[in-house]
Coordinates of C-alpha atoms and ligand atoms in Angstrom, one line a residue:
M1 CA 9.7 90.5 -2.9
D2 CA 12.5 88.4 -1.5
G3 CA 9.9 86.2 0.2
Y4 CA 8.1 85.9 -3.0
I5 CA 11.3 84.7 -4.8
G6 CA 11.9 82.4 -2.0
I7 CA 8.5 80.8 -2.3
I8 CA 9.0 80.4 -6.1
A9 CA 12.4 78.8 -5.5
I10 CA 10.9 76.4 -3.0
I11 CA 8.1 75.5 -5.5
I12 CA 10.7 74.9 -8.3
V13 CA 12.8 72.7 -6.0
V14 CA 9.8 70.7 -4.9
L15 CA 8.7 70.3 -8.5
L16 CA 12.2 69.1 -9.6
L17 CA 12.3 66.7 -6.7
G18 CA 8.9 65.4 -7.6
V19 CA 9.9 64.8 -11.2
G20 CA 13.1 63.1 -10.1
T21 CA 11.3 60.8 -7.7
T22 CA 8.6 59.9 -10.2
A23 CA 11.3 59.1 -12.7
L24 CA 13.0 56.8 -10.2
L25 CA 9.8 55.1 -9.3
V26 CA 8.6 54.6 -12.8
R27 CA 11.9 53.4 -14.3
P28 CA 12.1 50.0 -12.6
R29 CA 8.4 49.3 -13.4
S30 CA 8.7 50.4 -17.0
K31 CA 11.5 47.8 -17.3
T32 CA 9.2 45.0 -16.6
T33 CA 6.1 46.3 -18.2
L34 CA 7.3 48.1 -21.3
P35 CA 8.8 45.4 -23.5
P36 CA 6.0 43.5 -25.3
P37 CA 5.5 40.0 -24.1
A38 CA 7.8 37.5 -25.8
P39 CA 5.9 35.4 -28.3
T40 CA 5.0 32.2 -26.5
P41 CA 5.3 29.2 -28.8
Q42 CA 2.3 26.9 -28.4
A43 CA 3.0 23.5 -26.9
P44 CA 2.2 20.8 -29.4
A45 CA -1.0 19.3 -28.3
P46 CA -1.5 15.6 -28.8
P47 CA -2.8 15.3 -32.3
V48 CA -6.0 13.5 -31.6
E49 CA -6.9 15.9 -28.7
E50 CA -6.5 18.8 -31.1
E51 CA -8.9 17.3 -33.7
E52 CA -11.5 16.3 -31.2
A53 CA -11.4 19.0 -28.6
G54 CA -14.9 19.6 -27.3
A55 CA -16.3 16.7 -29.3
V56 CA -17.2 14.8 -26.1
D57 CA -18.8 16.8 -23.5
T58 CA -17.1 15.1 -20.6
L59 CA -13.7 15.9 -21.8
A60 CA -11.8 18.0 -19.3
P61 CA -11.8 21.7 -19.9
P62 CA -8.6 22.9 -21.5
A63 CA -5.9 23.1 -18.8
P64 CA -5.3 26.7 -17.7
A65 CA -2.6 28.4 -19.7
A66 CA 0.8 27.5 -18.3
P67 CA 3.4 30.2 -17.8
A68 CA 5.4 31.0 -20.9
E69 CA 8.5 29.1 -19.6
E70 CA 6.6 25.9 -19.0
L71 CA 5.0 26.1 -22.5
V72 CA 8.5 26.4 -24.0
K73 CA 9.6 23.3 -22.1
A74 CA 6.4 21.2 -22.9
P75 CA 7.7 17.8 -23.7
E76 CA 7.2 16.3 -27.2
V77 CA 5.0 13.3 -27.5
E78 CA 7.1 10.3 -26.8
V79 CA 7.5 7.3 -29.0
P80 CA 7.5 4.4 -26.5
P81 CA 9.3 1.2 -27.2
P82 CA 7.3 -1.9 -28.4
S83 CA 6.4 -4.6 -25.9
A84 CA 8.3 -7.5 -27.4
G85 CA 11.1 -8.8 -25.3
R86 CA 10.2 -6.7 -22.3
M87 CA 10.4 -9.5 -19.8
I88 CA 13.8 -10.5 -20.9
R89 CA 14.9 -6.9 -20.5
L90 CA 13.4 -6.8 -17.0
R91 CA 14.7 -10.3 -16.1
A92 CA 17.5 -8.9 -13.9
R93 CA 15.0 -7.1 -11.8
L94 CA 13.0 -10.2 -11.4
A95 CA 16.1 -12.2 -10.6
R96 CA 17.1 -9.8 -7.8
S97 CA 13.8 -10.2 -6.0
Q98 CA 13.1 -13.9 -6.7
T99 CA 16.3 -15.8 -6.6
T100 CA 16.2 -16.3 -2.8
L101 CA 13.2 -18.6 -3.4
G102 CA 14.8 -20.4 -6.3
R103 CA 18.2 -20.8 -4.7
G104 CA 16.6 -21.9 -1.4
L105 CA 14.7 -24.7 -3.2
L106 CA 17.7 -25.8 -5.3
E107 CA 19.9 -26.0 -2.2
L108 CA 17.3 -28.1 -0.3
L109 CA 16.6 -30.4 -3.2
S110 CA 20.4 -31.0 -3.7
R111 CA 21.0 -32.4 -0.3
D112 CA 22.2 -35.9 -0.2
R113 CA 19.5 -37.1 2.2
L114 CA 16.0 -35.8 1.7
D115 CA 14.3 -36.7 5.0
D116 CA 11.0 -35.4 6.3
D117 CA 12.7 -32.4 7.8
V118 CA 14.1 -31.3 4.5
W119 CA 10.7 -31.8 2.8
D120 CA 9.1 -29.8 5.6
E121 CA 11.6 -27.0 4.8
I122 CA 10.8 -27.2 1.1
E123 CA 7.1 -26.9 1.9
E124 CA 7.7 -24.0 4.2
T125 CA 9.8 -22.2 1.6
L126 CA 7.0 -22.6 -1.0
I127 CA 4.3 -21.4 1.5
T128 CA 6.4 -18.4 2.5
A129 CA 6.7 -17.4 -1.1
D130 CA 2.9 -17.4 -1.4
V131 CA 2.6 -20.4 -3.6
G132 CA -0.5 -21.4 -1.6
V133 CA -1.2 -24.5 0.5
A134 CA -2.8 -26.7 -2.1
P135 CA -0.3 -26.0 -4.9
T136 CA 2.6 -26.5 -2.4
R137 CA 1.3 -29.9 -1.4
A138 CA 0.9 -30.9 -5.1
M139 CA 4.4 -29.7 -5.8
V140 CA 6.0 -31.5 -2.9
E141 CA 4.2 -34.8 -3.7
D142 CA 5.4 -34.5 -7.3
L143 CA 8.9 -33.7 -6.4
K144 CA 9.1 -36.6 -3.9
T145 CA 8.1 -39.1 -6.6
K146 CA 10.5 -37.7 -9.1
V147 CA 13.4 -37.5 -6.7
K148 CA 12.9 -41.1 -5.9
V149 CA 13.0 -42.0 -9.6
L150 CA 16.2 -40.0 -10.0
G151 CA 18.1 -41.5 -7.1
S152 CA 21.3 -39.6 -6.8
R153 CA 21.0 -36.2 -8.3
T154 CA 23.5 -33.8 -10.1
P155 CA 22.9 -30.1 -9.6
S156 CA 21.7 -29.7 -13.2
E157 CA 19.3 -32.6 -12.8
V158 CA 17.8 -30.9 -9.7
R159 CA 17.5 -27.7 -11.5
A160 CA 15.8 -29.3 -14.5
L161 CA 13.4 -31.1 -12.1
L162 CA 12.5 -28.0 -10.2
R163 CA 12.2 -25.9 -13.4
A164 CA 9.8 -28.5 -14.9
E165 CA 7.8 -28.6 -11.7
L166 CA 7.4 -24.8 -11.4
L167 CA 6.5 -24.5 -15.1
T168 CA 3.8 -27.2 -14.6
Q169 CA 2.3 -25.2 -11.8
I170 CA 2.5 -21.9 -13.7
D171 CA 1.0 -23.7 -16.8
P172 CA 2.7 -22.3 -19.9
G173 CA -0.3 -23.6 -21.9
L174 CA -2.7 -20.9 -20.5
D175 CA -3.8 -18.4 -23.1
R176 CA -2.2 -15.1 -21.9
T177 CA -3.2 -13.1 -24.9
L178 CA -4.3 -9.6 -23.9
H179 CA -7.4 -9.0 -25.8
T180 CA -6.4 -5.7 -27.5
S181 CA -7.9 -6.5 -30.9
A182 CA -11.7 -6.5 -31.2
P183 CA -13.5 -8.2 -34.1
G184 CA -14.9 -5.7 -36.6
A185 CA -14.3 -2.0 -36.6
R186 CA -14.9 -1.2 -33.0
P187 CA -12.0 -0.7 -30.5
A188 CA -11.1 -3.4 -28.0
V189 CA -12.3 -2.4 -24.5
L190 CA -10.2 -3.0 -21.4
L191 CA -11.5 -2.4 -17.9
V192 CA -8.9 -2.1 -15.1
V193 CA -10.0 -2.9 -11.6
G194 CA -8.6 -3.6 -8.1
V195 CA -8.3 -2.5 -4.5
N196 CA -6.7 0.8 -3.6
G197 CA -3.1 1.5 -4.5
T198 CA -2.4 -1.8 -6.3
G199 CA -1.1 0.1 -9.3
K200 CA -4.2 0.4 -11.6
T201 CA -3.5 3.9 -12.9
T202 CA 0.2 3.2 -13.4
T203 CA -0.6 -0.1 -15.2
T204 CA -3.2 1.6 -17.4
G205 CA -0.6 4.3 -18.3
K206 CA 2.2 1.8 -18.9
L207 CA -0.1 -0.4 -21.0
A208 CA -1.2 2.5 -23.1
R209 CA 2.4 3.3 -23.8
S210 CA 3.3 -0.2 -24.7
L211 CA 0.3 -0.5 -27.0
I212 CA 1.2 2.8 -28.7
G213 CA 4.7 1.4 -29.0
D214 CA 3.2 -1.5 -30.8
G215 CA 1.6 0.9 -33.3
K216 CA -2.0 1.0 -31.8
T217 CA -4.1 4.0 -31.1
V218 CA -5.4 4.3 -27.6
V219 CA -8.1 6.3 -25.7
L220 CA -8.0 6.4 -21.9
G221 CA -11.0 6.7 -19.7
A222 CA -10.5 8.2 -16.2
A223 CA -13.4 6.5 -14.5
D224 CA -11.8 7.2 -11.1
T225 CA -13.9 10.2 -10.3
F226 CA -13.4 10.1 -6.5
R227 CA -10.3 12.4 -6.7
A228 CA -9.4 15.0 -9.3
A229 CA -5.8 13.9 -8.8
A230 CA -6.6 10.5 -10.1
A231 CA -7.7 11.8 -13.5
D232 CA -4.7 14.2 -13.6
Q233 CA -2.4 11.2 -12.9
L234 CA -3.9 9.4 -15.9
Q235 CA -3.8 12.6 -18.0
T236 CA -0.1 12.8 -17.4
W237 CA 0.4 9.3 -18.8
G238 CA -1.9 10.0 -21.7
D239 CA -0.2 13.4 -22.6
R240 CA 3.2 11.8 -22.7
V241 CA 2.2 9.5 -25.5
G242 CA -0.5 11.5 -27.2
A243 CA -3.4 9.3 -26.0
P244 CA -6.6 11.3 -25.4
V245 CA -8.0 11.0 -21.9
V246 CA -11.8 11.2 -21.3
R247 CA -12.6 12.5 -17.9
G248 CA -15.7 13.6 -16.0
P249 CA -16.5 16.0 -13.2
E250 CA -15.1 15.2 -9.8
A251 CA -17.5 12.9 -7.9
G252 CA -19.4 12.4 -11.1
D253 CA -20.7 9.0 -12.3
P254 CA -17.8 6.7 -13.2
A255 CA -20.1 4.6 -15.4
S256 CA -20.9 7.6 -17.5
V257 CA -17.2 8.5 -17.9
A258 CA -16.5 4.9 -19.0
F259 CA -19.4 5.1 -21.5
D260 CA -18.1 8.4 -22.9
A261 CA -14.6 7.0 -23.2
V262 CA -15.8 4.0 -25.2
S263 CA -18.0 6.4 -27.3
R264 CA -14.9 8.5 -28.0
G265 CA -12.9 5.4 -28.9
I266 CA -15.5 4.4 -31.4
A267 CA -15.8 7.9 -32.9
D268 CA -12.0 8.2 -33.2
K269 CA -11.8 4.7 -34.6
A270 CA -9.2 3.9 -31.9
D271 CA -7.8 0.4 -31.6
V272 CA -8.1 0.2 -27.8
V273 CA -10.0 1.9 -25.0
I274 CA -8.6 1.4 -21.5
V275 CA -10.8 2.4 -18.6
D276 CA -9.1 3.0 -15.3
T277 CA -11.3 2.7 -12.2
A278 CA -11.1 3.9 -8.6
G279 CA -9.5 1.6 -6.1
R280 CA -12.2 -0.1 -4.0
L281 CA -12.2 -2.5 -1.1
H282 CA -13.8 -5.8 -2.1
T283 CA -15.6 -5.7 1.2
K284 CA -17.6 -2.5 0.4
T285 CA -20.7 -3.8 -1.3
G286 CA -21.8 -0.3 -2.6
L287 CA -18.5 0.2 -4.3
M288 CA -18.5 -3.3 -5.8
D289 CA -22.1 -2.7 -7.1
E290 CA -20.9 0.5 -8.7
L291 CA -18.1 -1.4 -10.5
G292 CA -20.6 -3.9 -11.8
K293 CA -22.6 -0.9 -13.1
V294 CA -19.5 0.6 -14.8
K295 CA -19.2 -2.7 -16.8
R296 CA -22.8 -3.0 -17.6
V297 CA -23.0 0.6 -18.8
I298 CA -20.0 0.1 -21.1
E299 CA -21.7 -3.0 -22.5
K300 CA -24.5 -0.8 -23.8
K301 CA -21.9 0.5 -26.2
A302 CA -19.5 -2.3 -26.8
Q303 CA -18.4 -5.6 -25.4
V304 CA -15.7 -5.5 -22.7
D305 CA -13.0 -7.6 -24.1
E306 CA -10.7 -7.7 -21.1
V307 CA -11.2 -7.1 -17.4
L308 CA -7.8 -6.8 -15.8
L309 CA -7.5 -7.3 -12.1
V310 CA -4.5 -5.4 -10.8
L311 CA -3.0 -7.3 -7.9
D312 CA -0.1 -6.1 -5.7
A313 CA 2.3 -9.0 -5.4
T314 CA 3.5 -7.7 -2.0
T315 CA 0.0 -8.2 -0.4
G316 CA 0.3 -11.9 -0.7
Q317 CA -2.6 -14.1 0.3
N318 CA -4.8 -11.0 1.0
G319 CA -4.9 -10.5 -2.7
M320 CA -6.6 -13.9 -3.1
R321 CA -9.9 -12.9 -1.4
Q322 CA -9.9 -9.6 -3.3
A323 CA -9.5 -11.5 -6.5
Q324 CA -12.4 -13.8 -5.8
V325 CA -14.9 -11.0 -5.0
F326 CA -13.8 -8.9 -8.0
G327 CA -14.2 -12.0 -10.1
E328 CA -17.8 -12.5 -8.9
V329 CA -18.7 -8.9 -9.8
V330 CA -17.0 -8.3 -13.1
N331 CA -15.7 -11.6 -14.4
I332 CA -12.0 -11.1 -14.5
T333 CA -10.2 -12.3 -17.7
G334 CA -6.6 -11.5 -16.8
I335 CA -4.4 -10.5 -13.9
A336 CA -1.8 -7.8 -13.9
L337 CA 0.6 -8.6 -11.1
T338 CA 2.4 -5.5 -10.0
K339 CA 5.4 -4.7 -7.8
L340 CA 6.9 -8.1 -8.4
D341 CA 10.2 -6.2 -8.3
G342 CA 9.7 -5.5 -4.6
T343 CA 8.9 -9.0 -3.2
A344 CA 10.4 -12.4 -3.0
K345 CA 6.9 -13.9 -3.0
G346 CA 6.7 -14.7 -6.6
G347 CA 4.7 -17.8 -5.8
I348 CA 1.6 -15.7 -5.9
V349 CA 1.7 -16.2 -9.7
I350 CA 0.9 -19.9 -9.0
S351 CA -1.7 -19.4 -6.3
V352 CA -3.7 -16.6 -7.9
Q353 CA -4.0 -18.4 -11.2
R354 CA -5.1 -21.6 -9.4
E355 CA -7.6 -19.8 -7.1
L356 CA -9.1 -17.7 -9.8
G357 CA -8.6 -19.9 -12.9
V358 CA -7.5 -16.7 -14.6
P359 CA -4.0 -16.3 -16.1
V360 CA -1.4 -13.7 -15.1
K361 CA -1.1 -11.7 -18.3
L362 CA 1.0 -8.8 -17.3
V363 CA 3.7 -8.2 -14.6
G364 CA 4.8 -4.9 -13.2
L365 CA 8.5 -4.8 -12.5
G366 CA 9.2 -1.2 -11.4
E367 CA 7.9 2.3 -11.3
G368 CA 9.4 3.3 -14.6
P369 CA 7.1 4.0 -17.6
D370 CA 8.3 0.9 -19.5
D371 CA 8.5 -1.5 -16.5
L372 CA 5.4 -3.5 -17.5
A373 CA 5.8 -6.8 -19.4
P374 CA 3.6 -9.5 -20.9
F375 CA 4.1 -12.4 -18.5
D376 CA 6.4 -15.1 -19.8
P377 CA 6.4 -18.3 -17.6
E378 CA 9.7 -19.5 -18.9
V379 CA 11.6 -16.3 -18.3
F380 CA 10.0 -16.0 -14.9
V381 CA 11.1 -19.5 -13.8
D382 CA 14.6 -19.0 -15.2
A383 CA 14.9 -15.8 -13.3
L384 CA 13.7 -17.6 -10.2
L385 CA 16.3 -20.3 -10.4
G386 CA 19.1 -18.1 -11.5
D387 CA 21.6 -19.0 -14.2
A388 CA 22.2 -22.7 -14.8
Ligands
LIG401 N1 7.9 -1.0 -7.6 C1 6.8 -0.9 -8.3 N2 5.9 0.1 -8.0 C2 4.7 0.1 -8.7 C3 4.5 -0.9 -9.7 N3 3.2 -0.5 -10.2 C4 2.8 0.5 -9.5 N4 3.7 0.9 -8.6 C5 3.6 2.1 -7.7 O1 2.5 1.9 -6.8 C6 2.0 3.1 -6.4 C7 0.5 3.2 -6.6 O2 0.2 3.2 -8.0 P1 -1.2 3.7 -8.6 O3 -1.1 3.4 -10.1 O4 -1.4 5.1 -8.3 O5 -2.2 2.7 -7.9 P2 -3.8 2.7 -8.1 O6 -4.2 1.3 -8.0 O7 -4.2 3.5 -9.3 O8 -4.2 3.5 -6.8 P3 -5.7 4.1 -6.4 O9 -6.3 4.7 -7.7 O10 -5.5 5.0 -5.4 O11 -6.5 2.9 -6.0 C8 2.7 4.2 -7.2 O12 3.7 4.7 -6.4 C9 3.3 3.4 -8.4 O13 4.5 3.9 -8.9 C10 5.4 -1.9 -10.0 O14 5.3 -2.8 -10.8 N5 6.6 -1.9 -9.2
LIG402 MG1 -5.6 5.0 -9.6

């Protein structure tokens, strides 16, 4: 009997222990699983995306649901500043990188005696700043004649002389209008091209911002289908300002993405469609042919109003050959010169326009979202020469 009671006592103890342990194990879990999930406020989707989701079959599938915390923090669509006066605002940045050239030239031209050695130095300074051989010769010849006429020179005369000469070379008379208004009801179509890493995607994003800041509606086309990351990069720019981004499958046909982007722009009655393309070496014939096809396919839908060649100002004369080949394939109508904040070789503005016969229309002056400005020759030259 005692043994019997003993066994029952042991069973009770074991049962009690079991219940206790289960309670201990369950409690912490129940803490995390029991409360109903907090309501997750939906991130405001860009308005146009919302309306048209799924309308174009190449649109990216909706992004996987982000964790609740991220959704709460999803940024509002930004209202970017307008483009007016950008270059003045960024003038200091330009001055920082370019005054060595301007000051050097001013110092040399102010010398009492301008002998051959000094002229050689002037020539060297211009060549080093990527002005290019032919424009440098033209400038030096011109300056020699004008200095002779002046005789003795005051610093302000030298400055005025150099300012006029640089402006002549940059040619303020060139039409630098970015064609962002198409005739009729269709959107203006811009194609952005260039070699790898020059700043195409960044420039596309910055330009979309600035156009939106100017009150236009923009559709972006991610025709760089080589890497998924490229479309994501553009998507980030688009999302910030509420511009829909038309994308295609990775390794898909870039021409078809470009076509779809333009179709979307037309359907949405957008003001501008900007198509970003993959970086490609001008020496790779296959890739250059592909670019030609992108343009031709777009043209089945709408005229391409602007082909922007994005050139990295730090690559100097290398950029020139690239520019020529791109020009042959897609007929460039404007140059976006990037990274001018990081080089003293501002002379490339002169050489590239001269070589290509195409104006610099935009300049990139930093990595910030609003560090892109319509190119203004006078502001550029004044930044180059420093304050009077
Ligand atoms: N300092 C400076 N950096 C710039 C400027 N424009 C672009 N960049 C930087 O250049 C790098 C390359 O820019 P992307 O826009 O990715 O270049 P991409 O031409 O699209 O490159 P791929 O698509 O790989 O050919 C990035 O780190 C940009 O922030 C500029 O005006 N100034
Ligand atoms: Mg890119």
